[in-house]
Coordinates of C-alpha atoms in Angstrom, one line a residue:
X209 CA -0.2 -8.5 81.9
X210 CA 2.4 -6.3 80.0
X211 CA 3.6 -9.6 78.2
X212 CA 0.0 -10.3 77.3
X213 CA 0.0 -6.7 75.7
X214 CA 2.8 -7.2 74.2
X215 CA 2.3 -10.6 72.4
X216 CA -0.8 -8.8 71.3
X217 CA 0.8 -6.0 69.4
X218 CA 3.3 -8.3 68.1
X219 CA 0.3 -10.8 67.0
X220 CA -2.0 -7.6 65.3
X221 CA 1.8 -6.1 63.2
X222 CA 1.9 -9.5 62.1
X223 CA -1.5 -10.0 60.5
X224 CA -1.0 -6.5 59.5
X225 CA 1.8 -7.3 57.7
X226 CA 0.3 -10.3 56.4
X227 CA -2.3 -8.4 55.0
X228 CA -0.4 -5.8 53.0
X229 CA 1.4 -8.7 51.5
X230 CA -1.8 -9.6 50.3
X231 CA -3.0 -6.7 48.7
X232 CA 0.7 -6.2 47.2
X233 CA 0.4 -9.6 45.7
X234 CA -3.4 -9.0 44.7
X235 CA -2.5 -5.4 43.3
X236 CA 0.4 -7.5 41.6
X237 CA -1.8 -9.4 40.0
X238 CA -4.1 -6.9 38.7
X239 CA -1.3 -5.1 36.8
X240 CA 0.3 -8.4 35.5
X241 CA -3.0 -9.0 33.5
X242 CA -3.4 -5.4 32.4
X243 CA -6.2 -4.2 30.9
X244 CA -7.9 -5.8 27.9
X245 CA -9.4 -3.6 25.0
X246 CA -11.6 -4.8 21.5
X247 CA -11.3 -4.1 18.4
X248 CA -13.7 -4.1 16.0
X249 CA -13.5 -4.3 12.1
X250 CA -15.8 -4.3 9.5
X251 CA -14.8 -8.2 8.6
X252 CA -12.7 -9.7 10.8
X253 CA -11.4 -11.8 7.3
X254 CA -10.6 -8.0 6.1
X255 CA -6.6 -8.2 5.2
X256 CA -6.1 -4.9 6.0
X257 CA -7.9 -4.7 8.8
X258 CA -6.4 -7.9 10.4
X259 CA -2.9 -5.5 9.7
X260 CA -4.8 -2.9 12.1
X261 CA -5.3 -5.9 14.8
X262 CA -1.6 -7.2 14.4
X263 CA -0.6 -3.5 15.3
X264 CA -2.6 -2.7 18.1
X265 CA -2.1 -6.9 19.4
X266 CA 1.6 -5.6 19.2
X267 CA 1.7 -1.8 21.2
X268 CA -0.8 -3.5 23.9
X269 CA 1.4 -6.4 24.6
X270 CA 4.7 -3.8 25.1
X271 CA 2.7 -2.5 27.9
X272 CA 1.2 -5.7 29.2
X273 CA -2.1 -5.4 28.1
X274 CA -4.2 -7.1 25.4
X275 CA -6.1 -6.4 22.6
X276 CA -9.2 -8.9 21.2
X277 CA -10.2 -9.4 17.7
X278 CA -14.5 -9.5 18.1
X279 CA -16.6 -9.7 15.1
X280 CA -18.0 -11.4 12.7
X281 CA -17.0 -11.9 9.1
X282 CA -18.0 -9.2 6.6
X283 CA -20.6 -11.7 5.5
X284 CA -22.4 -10.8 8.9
X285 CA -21.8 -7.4 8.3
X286 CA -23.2 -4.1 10.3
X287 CA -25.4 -6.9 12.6
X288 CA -21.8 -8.5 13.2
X289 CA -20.9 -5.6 14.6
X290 CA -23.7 -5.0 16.9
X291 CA -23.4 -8.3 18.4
X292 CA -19.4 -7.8 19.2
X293 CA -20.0 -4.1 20.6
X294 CA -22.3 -6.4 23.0
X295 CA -20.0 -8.9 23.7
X296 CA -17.3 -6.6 24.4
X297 CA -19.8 -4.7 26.9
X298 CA -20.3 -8.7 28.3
X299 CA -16.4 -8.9 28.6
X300 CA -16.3 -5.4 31.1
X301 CA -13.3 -4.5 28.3
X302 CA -11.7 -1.6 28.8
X303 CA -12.2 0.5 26.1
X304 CA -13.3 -0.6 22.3
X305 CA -11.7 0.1 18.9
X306 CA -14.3 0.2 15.6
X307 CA -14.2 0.5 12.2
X308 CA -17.6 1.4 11.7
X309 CA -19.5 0.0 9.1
X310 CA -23.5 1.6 9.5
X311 CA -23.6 4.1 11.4
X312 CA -27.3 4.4 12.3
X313 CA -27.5 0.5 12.8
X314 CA -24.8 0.3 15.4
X315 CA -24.8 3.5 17.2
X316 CA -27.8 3.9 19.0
X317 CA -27.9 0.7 20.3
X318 CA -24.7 -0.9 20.4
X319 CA -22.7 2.4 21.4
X320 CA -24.9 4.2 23.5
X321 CA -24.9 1.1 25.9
X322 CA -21.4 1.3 25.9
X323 CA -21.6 4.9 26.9
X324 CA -23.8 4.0 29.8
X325 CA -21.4 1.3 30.9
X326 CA -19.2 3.8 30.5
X327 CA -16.6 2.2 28.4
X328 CA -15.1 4.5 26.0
X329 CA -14.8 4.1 22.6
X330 CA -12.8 5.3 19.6
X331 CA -12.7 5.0 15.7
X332 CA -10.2 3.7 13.5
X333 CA -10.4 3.4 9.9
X334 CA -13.8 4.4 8.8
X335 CA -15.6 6.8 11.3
X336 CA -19.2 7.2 12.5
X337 CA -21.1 9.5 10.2
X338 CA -23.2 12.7 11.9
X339 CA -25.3 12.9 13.7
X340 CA -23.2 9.7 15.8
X341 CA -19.5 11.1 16.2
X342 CA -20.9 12.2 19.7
X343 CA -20.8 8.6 20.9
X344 CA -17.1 8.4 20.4
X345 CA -14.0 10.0 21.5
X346 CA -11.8 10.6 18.6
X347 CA -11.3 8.7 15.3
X348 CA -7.7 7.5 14.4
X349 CA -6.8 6.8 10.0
X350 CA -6.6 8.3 7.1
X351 CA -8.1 11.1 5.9
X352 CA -10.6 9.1 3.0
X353 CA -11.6 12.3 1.4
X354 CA -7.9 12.6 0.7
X355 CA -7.3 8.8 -0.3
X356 CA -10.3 9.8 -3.1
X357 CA -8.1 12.8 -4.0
X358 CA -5.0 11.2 -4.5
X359 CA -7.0 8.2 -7.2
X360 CA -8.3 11.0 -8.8
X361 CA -5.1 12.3 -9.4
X362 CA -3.4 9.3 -10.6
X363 CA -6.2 9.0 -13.3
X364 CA -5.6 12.6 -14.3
X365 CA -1.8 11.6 -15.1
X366 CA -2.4 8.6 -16.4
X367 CA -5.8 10.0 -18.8
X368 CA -5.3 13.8 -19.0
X369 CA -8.4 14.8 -21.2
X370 CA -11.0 12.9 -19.5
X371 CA -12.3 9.4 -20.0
X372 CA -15.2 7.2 -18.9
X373 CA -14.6 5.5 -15.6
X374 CA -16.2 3.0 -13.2
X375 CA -15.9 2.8 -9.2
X376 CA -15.6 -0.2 -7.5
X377 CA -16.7 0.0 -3.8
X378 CA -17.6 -2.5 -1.0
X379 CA -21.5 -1.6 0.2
X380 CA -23.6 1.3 0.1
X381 CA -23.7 2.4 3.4
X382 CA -19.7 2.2 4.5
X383 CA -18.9 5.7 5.8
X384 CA -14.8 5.8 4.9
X385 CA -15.6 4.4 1.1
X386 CA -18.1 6.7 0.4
X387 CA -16.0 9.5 1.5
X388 CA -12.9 8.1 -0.6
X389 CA -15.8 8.2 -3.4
X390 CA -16.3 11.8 -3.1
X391 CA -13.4 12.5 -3.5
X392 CA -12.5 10.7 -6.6
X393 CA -15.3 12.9 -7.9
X394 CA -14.1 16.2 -6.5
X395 CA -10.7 15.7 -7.9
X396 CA -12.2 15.1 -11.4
X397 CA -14.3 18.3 -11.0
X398 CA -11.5 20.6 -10.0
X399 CA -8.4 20.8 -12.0
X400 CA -5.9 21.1 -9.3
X401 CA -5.7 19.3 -6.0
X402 CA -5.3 21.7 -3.0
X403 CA -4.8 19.8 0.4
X404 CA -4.8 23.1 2.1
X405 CA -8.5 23.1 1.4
X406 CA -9.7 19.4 1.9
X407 CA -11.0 20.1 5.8
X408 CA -12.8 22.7 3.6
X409 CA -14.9 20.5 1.8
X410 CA -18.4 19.8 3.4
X411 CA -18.0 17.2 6.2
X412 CA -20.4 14.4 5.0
X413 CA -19.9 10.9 4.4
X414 CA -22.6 11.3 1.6
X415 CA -21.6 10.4 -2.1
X416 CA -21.6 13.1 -4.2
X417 CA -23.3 13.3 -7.5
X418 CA -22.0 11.3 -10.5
X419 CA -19.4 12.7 -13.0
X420 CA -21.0 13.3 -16.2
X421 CA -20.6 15.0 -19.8
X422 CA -19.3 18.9 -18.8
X423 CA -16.6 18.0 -16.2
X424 CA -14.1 15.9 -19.1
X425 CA -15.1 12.8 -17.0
X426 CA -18.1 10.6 -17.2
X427 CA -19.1 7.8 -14.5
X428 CA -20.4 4.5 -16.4
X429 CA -24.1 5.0 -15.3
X430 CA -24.6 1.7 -13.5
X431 CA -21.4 2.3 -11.6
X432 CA -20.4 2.5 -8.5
X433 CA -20.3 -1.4 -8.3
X434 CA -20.5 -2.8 -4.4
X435 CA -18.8 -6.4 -3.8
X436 CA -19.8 -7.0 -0.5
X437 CA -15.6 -7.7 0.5
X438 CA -15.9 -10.9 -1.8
X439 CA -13.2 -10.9 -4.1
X440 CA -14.4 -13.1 -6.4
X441 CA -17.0 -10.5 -7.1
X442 CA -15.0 -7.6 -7.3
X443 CA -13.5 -9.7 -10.2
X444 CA -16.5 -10.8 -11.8
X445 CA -17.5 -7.2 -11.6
X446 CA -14.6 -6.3 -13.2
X447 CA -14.5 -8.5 -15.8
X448 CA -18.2 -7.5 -16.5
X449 CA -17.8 -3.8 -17.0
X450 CA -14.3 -4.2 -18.7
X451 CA -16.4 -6.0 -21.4
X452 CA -18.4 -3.0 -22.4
X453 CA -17.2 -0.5 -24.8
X454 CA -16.1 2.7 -23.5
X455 CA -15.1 2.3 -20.1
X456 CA -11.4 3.3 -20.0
X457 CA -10.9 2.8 -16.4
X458 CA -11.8 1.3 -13.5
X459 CA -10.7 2.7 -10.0
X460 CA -11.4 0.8 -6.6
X461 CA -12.1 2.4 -3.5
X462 CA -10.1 -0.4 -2.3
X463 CA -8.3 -3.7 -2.1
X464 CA -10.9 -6.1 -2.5
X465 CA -9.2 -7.2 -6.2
X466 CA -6.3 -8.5 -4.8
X467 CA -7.0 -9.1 -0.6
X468 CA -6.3 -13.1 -1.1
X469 CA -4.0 -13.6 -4.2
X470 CA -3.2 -11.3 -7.0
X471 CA -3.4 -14.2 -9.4
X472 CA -6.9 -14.2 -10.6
X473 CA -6.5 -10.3 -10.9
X474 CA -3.5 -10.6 -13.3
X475 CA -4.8 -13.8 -15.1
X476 CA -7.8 -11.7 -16.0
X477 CA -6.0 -8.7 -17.0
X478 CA -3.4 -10.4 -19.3
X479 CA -7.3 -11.8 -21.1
X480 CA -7.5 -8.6 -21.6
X481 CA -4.5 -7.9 -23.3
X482 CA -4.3 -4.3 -24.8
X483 CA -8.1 -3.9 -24.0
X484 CA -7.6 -3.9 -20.4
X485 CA -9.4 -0.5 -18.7
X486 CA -6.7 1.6 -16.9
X487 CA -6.8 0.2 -13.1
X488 CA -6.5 2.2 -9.9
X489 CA -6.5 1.2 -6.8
X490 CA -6.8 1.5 -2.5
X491 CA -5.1 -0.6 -0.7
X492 CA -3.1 -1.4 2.4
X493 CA 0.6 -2.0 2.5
X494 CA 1.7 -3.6 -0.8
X495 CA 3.0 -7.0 -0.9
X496 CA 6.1 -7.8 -3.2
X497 CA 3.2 -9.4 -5.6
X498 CA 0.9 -6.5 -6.1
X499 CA 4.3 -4.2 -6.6
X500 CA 4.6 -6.3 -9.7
X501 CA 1.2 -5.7 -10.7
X502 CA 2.3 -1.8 -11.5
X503 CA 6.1 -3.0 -12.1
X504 CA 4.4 -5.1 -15.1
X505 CA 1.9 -1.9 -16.0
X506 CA -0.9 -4.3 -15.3
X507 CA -1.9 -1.5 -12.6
X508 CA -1.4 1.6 -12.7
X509 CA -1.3 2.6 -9.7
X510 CA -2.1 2.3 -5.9
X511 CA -2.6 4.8 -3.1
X512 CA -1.8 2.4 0.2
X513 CA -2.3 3.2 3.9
X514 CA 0.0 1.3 6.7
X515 CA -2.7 -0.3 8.9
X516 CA -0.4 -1.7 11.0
X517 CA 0.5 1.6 12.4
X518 CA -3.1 2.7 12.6
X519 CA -3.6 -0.2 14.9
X520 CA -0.9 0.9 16.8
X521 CA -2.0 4.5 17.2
X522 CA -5.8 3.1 18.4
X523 CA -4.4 1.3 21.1
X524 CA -2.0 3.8 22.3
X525 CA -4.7 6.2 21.7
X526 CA -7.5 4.6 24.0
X527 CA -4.6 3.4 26.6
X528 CA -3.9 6.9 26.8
X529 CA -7.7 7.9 27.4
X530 CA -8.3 5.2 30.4
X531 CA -5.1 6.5 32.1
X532 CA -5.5 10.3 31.5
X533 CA -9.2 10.6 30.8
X534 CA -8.6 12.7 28.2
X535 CA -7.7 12.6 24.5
X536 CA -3.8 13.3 22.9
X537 CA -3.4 14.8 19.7
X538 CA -3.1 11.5 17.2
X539 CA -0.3 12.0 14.8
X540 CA -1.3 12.0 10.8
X541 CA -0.9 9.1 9.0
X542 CA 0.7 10.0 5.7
X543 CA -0.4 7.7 2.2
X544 CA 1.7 6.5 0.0
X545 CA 1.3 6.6 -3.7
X546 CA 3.0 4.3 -6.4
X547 CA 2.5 4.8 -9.9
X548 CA 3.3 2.8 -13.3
X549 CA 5.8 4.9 -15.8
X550 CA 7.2 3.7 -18.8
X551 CA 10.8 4.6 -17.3
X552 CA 9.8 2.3 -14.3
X553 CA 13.6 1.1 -13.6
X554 CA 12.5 -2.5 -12.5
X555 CA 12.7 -5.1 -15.1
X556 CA 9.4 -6.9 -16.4
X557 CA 9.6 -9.8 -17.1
X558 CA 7.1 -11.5 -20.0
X559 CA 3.6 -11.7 -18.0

């Protein structure tokens, strides 16, 4: 009888045992796949926005966890978008990552249904505009007022008394563009940039109104120009309004001129010759080819943001939400500015 008992104990610590194994091995398993988060750009052929992916592929896969690339091209646009804040719902992802490209297309739908499957979401690169920002925690990039402040300052060194200019912009409706568009206009109103006072400035994604006669600056009435993201007609754009007399220069909201090749861009400009508007642009980190561009004075200037490290700083920032359910402070991501000078040190060779 006691030997009974005793191979009974010895039978129920040993299927015991067998079955923490188990869960070790299962809980083992969980953690090896870590979790899996989306993000989602405007285009996911954007350059700079495949940067942003690259950065947050890399920080997720430090920490064993993985970071998708859903979307659709920036042909497909804000309905591309809905359909991937879907899919990523489908997937049960962890948490999703967007650069938001119509606000009042994607949010009530798409994003409130991944607030009631209670996945959290962020912003990275262009935010939602009121009354959405509810249906996201926190946004991670740039300020874009800011990026608009710094173009309108390179134009004011470069054309001190005021010219006519044209902006170049992607679509109507992009919430980070428009707000780099404001302020290239409010830096061509006021006479002296003051970044004490840009979280001053009314928080609306709205362009302001056009530059005209009065402020020293005058925006080309037809202008701003939208491309769609298609460089080829960002170029054909440029080369249209670089035709007409009086526009002396051109500024883009950003990179669309020079996202595949910087060839076309400085072919055209050299058919310029001294005609050539004065050209500003926004842009991600510079490649040795578009350095050129302003080493050559082709351009005059860039104000670039490093994607890469806002990728990096979405992922860490939504990992950081799922584990603590709450959000960090996101550190500031500075721009950087380069600008053509006649005493430019680098030598230029004959374009």
């Amino acid at each position: 009888m006691l030997a009974k008992a005793k191979a009974g104990l010895e039978d129920l610590f040993q299927n015991l045992f067998c079955s923490i194994i188990v869960l070790v091995l299962l809980a083992g398993n969980v953690t090896a796949h870590g979790l899996t988060f989306a993000m989602i750009p405007k285009g996911i052929d954007d350059p700079n926005l495949l940067q942003a992916w690259y950065g947050c592929k890399a920080a997720a896969k430090e920490r064993g966890d993985t970071c998708l690339l859903l979307g659709d091209t920036t042909d497909g646009y804000f309905r591309g978008q809905l359909d991937a804040i879907r899919n990523a719902i489908d997937r049960r992802v962890d948490g999703i990552m967007i650069s938001v490209t119509r606000s009042d297309f994607i949010a009530p739908t798409g994003l409130a249904e991944a607030r009631k499957a209670n996945i959290p979401v962020i912003t990275y690169d262009s935010d939602l505009t009121e009354p959405y920002q509810g249906l996201r925690i926190l946004h991670v990039g740039n300020d874009n007022f800011s990026v608009g402040l710094e173009l309108a300052a390179l134009l004011r060194q470069s054309m001190p008394h005021g010219r006519t200019f044209c902006i170049l912009s992607s679509g109507r409706d992009d919430p980070n563009l428009n707000r780099r568009i404001a302020g290239v206009r409010h830096g061509l109103r006021e006479p002296v940039i003051d970044h004490n006072t840009i979280q001053n400035t009314p928080n609306t994604t709205e362009t302001s109104e056009p530059l005209a006669e009065g402020t020293g600056w005058i925006e080309y009435q037809r202008c701003p120009l939208y491309n769609k993201g298609d460089q080829r007609v960002a170029l054909t754009q440029l080369k249209n309004i670089s035709s007409l007399l009086g526009i002396d220069a051109v500024i883009a909201v950003g990179s669309w001129l020079v996202d595949d090749s910087t060839l076309p861009l400085q072919s055209l400009l050299q058919e310029f010759g001294d005609h050539r508007p004065l050209l500003l642009m926004a842009t991600g980190t510079l490649s040795p080819e578009q350095e050129q561009l302003v080493h050559s004075g082709l351009v005059q200037g860039y104000v670039t943001i490093d994607f890469f490290k806002m990728g990096e700083l979405s992922y860490t920032a939504l990992r950081n939400i799922v584990d603590q359910h709450t959000a960090l402070p996101i550190p500031e991501l500075p721009l950087k500015i380069m600008r053509y000078t006649e005493e430019d040190p680098k030598d230029r060779p004959e374009m």
